[in-house]
Coordinates of C-alpha atoms in Angstrom, one line a residue:
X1 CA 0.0 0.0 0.0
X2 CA 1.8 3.5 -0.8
X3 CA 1.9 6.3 2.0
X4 CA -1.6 8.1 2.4
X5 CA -1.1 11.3 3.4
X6 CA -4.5 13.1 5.7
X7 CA -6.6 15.3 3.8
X8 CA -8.6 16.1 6.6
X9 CA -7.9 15.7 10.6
X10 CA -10.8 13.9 12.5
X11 CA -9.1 13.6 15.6
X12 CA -5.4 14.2 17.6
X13 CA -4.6 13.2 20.9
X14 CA -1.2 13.2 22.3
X15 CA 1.1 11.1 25.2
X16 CA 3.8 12.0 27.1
X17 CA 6.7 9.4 28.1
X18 CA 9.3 10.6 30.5
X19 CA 12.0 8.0 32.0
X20 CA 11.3 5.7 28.7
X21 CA 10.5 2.1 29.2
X22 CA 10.8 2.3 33.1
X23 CA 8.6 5.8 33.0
X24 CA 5.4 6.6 32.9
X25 CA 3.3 7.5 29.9
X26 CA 0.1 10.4 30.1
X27 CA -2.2 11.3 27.9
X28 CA -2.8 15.1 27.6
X29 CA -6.5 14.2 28.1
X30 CA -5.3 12.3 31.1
X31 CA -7.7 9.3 30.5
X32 CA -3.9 7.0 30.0
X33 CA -1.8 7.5 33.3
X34 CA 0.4 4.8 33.7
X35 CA 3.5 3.1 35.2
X36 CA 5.8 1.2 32.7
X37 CA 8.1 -1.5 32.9
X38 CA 10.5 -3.9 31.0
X39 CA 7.9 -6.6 28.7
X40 CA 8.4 -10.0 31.0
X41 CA 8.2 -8.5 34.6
X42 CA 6.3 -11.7 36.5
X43 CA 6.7 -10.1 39.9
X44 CA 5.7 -6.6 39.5
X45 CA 3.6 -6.5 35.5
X46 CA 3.6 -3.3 34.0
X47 CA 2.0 -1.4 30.8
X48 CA 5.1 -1.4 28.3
X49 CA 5.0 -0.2 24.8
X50 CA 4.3 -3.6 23.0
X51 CA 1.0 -3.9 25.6
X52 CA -0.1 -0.8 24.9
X53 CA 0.3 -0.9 21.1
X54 CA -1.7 -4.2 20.7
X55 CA -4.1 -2.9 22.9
X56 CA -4.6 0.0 20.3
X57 CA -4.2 -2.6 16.9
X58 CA -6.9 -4.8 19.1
X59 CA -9.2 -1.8 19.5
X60 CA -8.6 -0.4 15.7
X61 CA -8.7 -3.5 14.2
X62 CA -12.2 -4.4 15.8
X63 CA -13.4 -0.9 14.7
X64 CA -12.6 -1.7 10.7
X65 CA -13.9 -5.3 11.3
X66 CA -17.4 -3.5 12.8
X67 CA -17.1 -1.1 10.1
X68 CA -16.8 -3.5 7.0
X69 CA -19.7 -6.1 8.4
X70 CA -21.6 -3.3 8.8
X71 CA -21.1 -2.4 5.5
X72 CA -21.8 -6.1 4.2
X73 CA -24.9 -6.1 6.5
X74 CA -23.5 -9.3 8.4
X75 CA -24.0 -9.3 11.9
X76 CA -20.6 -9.8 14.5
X77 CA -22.5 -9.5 17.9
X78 CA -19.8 -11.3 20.2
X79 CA -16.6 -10.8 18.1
X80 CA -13.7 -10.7 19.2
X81 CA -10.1 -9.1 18.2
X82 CA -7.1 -9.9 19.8
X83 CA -3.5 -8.5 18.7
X84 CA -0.6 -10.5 20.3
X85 CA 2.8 -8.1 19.9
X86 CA 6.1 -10.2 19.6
X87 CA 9.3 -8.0 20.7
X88 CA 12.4 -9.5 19.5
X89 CA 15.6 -9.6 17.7
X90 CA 16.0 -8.6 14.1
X91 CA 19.1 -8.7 11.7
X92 CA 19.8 -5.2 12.5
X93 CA 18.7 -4.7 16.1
X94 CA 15.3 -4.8 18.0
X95 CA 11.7 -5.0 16.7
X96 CA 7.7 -6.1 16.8
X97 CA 5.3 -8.4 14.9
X98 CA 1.9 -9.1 15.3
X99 CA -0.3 -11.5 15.0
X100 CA -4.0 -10.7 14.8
X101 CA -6.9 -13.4 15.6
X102 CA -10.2 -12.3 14.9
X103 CA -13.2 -14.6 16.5
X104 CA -16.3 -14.0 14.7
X105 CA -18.8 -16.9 16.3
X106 CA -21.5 -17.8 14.3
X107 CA -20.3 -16.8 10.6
X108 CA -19.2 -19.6 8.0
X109 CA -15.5 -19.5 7.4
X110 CA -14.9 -17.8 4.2
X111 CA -17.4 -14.7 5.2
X112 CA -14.9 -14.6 8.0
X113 CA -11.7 -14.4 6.1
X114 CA -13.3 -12.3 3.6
X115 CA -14.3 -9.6 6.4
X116 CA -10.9 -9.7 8.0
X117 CA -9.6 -9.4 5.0
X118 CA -11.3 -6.6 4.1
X119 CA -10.5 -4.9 7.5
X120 CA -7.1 -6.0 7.5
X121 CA -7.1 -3.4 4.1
X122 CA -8.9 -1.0 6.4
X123 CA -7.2 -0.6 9.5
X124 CA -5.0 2.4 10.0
X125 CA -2.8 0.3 12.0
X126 CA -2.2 -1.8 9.6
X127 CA -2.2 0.5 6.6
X128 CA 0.6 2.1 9.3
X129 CA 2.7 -1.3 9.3
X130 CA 2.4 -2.6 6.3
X131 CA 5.8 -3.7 5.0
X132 CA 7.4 -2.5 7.7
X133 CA 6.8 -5.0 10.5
X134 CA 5.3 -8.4 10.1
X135 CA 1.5 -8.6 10.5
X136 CA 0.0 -12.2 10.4
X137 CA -4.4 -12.1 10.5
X138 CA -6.1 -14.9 10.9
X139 CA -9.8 -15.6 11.7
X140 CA -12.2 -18.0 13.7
X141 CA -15.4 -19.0 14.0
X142 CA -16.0 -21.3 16.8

């Protein structure tokens, strides 16, 4: 997908980070306030950058899922998204994948895949990663 730049704002919001990965992170709106810590912490679990980025993929990718049924007049009462980020070595350093799962009970499998799909080609998050990270989408039905 080539670079789409914004013809029109919607909507900004900001966050502030001080002390980095063993900071805290604010919203400007303050609705986000949070204590962060190293990804793997059993004793003391903290936000990190990798929770709160497939908390964010989860949520956008469940809105263009919502968005395209809609527009396919299929109903996806009691769907699900989940976005699992993998932090991890690369040939030049650090970075993230993610792999998105997408329960939609009730649906036959190809209108599934077909809506994820579709939302997959939606999704500003993943319009934001493609080629640049790998994103693996999958779907369920059970």
């Amino acid at each position: 997908m080539p670079y789409e730049a914004l013809n029109q704002t919607l909507y900004t919001t900001a966050a502030t980070n001080e002390g980095g990965r063993d900071g805290t992170v604010r919203s400007e709106d303050g609705v986000i306030e949070l204590e962060l810590g190293k990804p793997g912490s059993r004793s003391n679990p903290k936000a990190n950058p990798e929770t709160l980025f497939a908390a964010g993929y989860a949520a956008c990718f469940g809105g263009a899922l919502g968005h395209v049924a809609g527009e396919a007049g299929v109903d996806i009462t009691g769907f699900a998204v989940r976005a699992a980020v993998s932090f991890g070595l690369t040939d030049t350093g650090v970075g993230i994948a993610v792999d998105i799962d997408a329960l939609l009970p009730g649906l036959d499998e190809a209108m599934a895949k077909d809506l994820v799909q579709r939302a997959h080609l939606g999704c500003p998050y993943s319009k934001a990663t493609h080629g640049n990270i790998d994103v693996t989408v999958t779907s369920r039905v059970a």
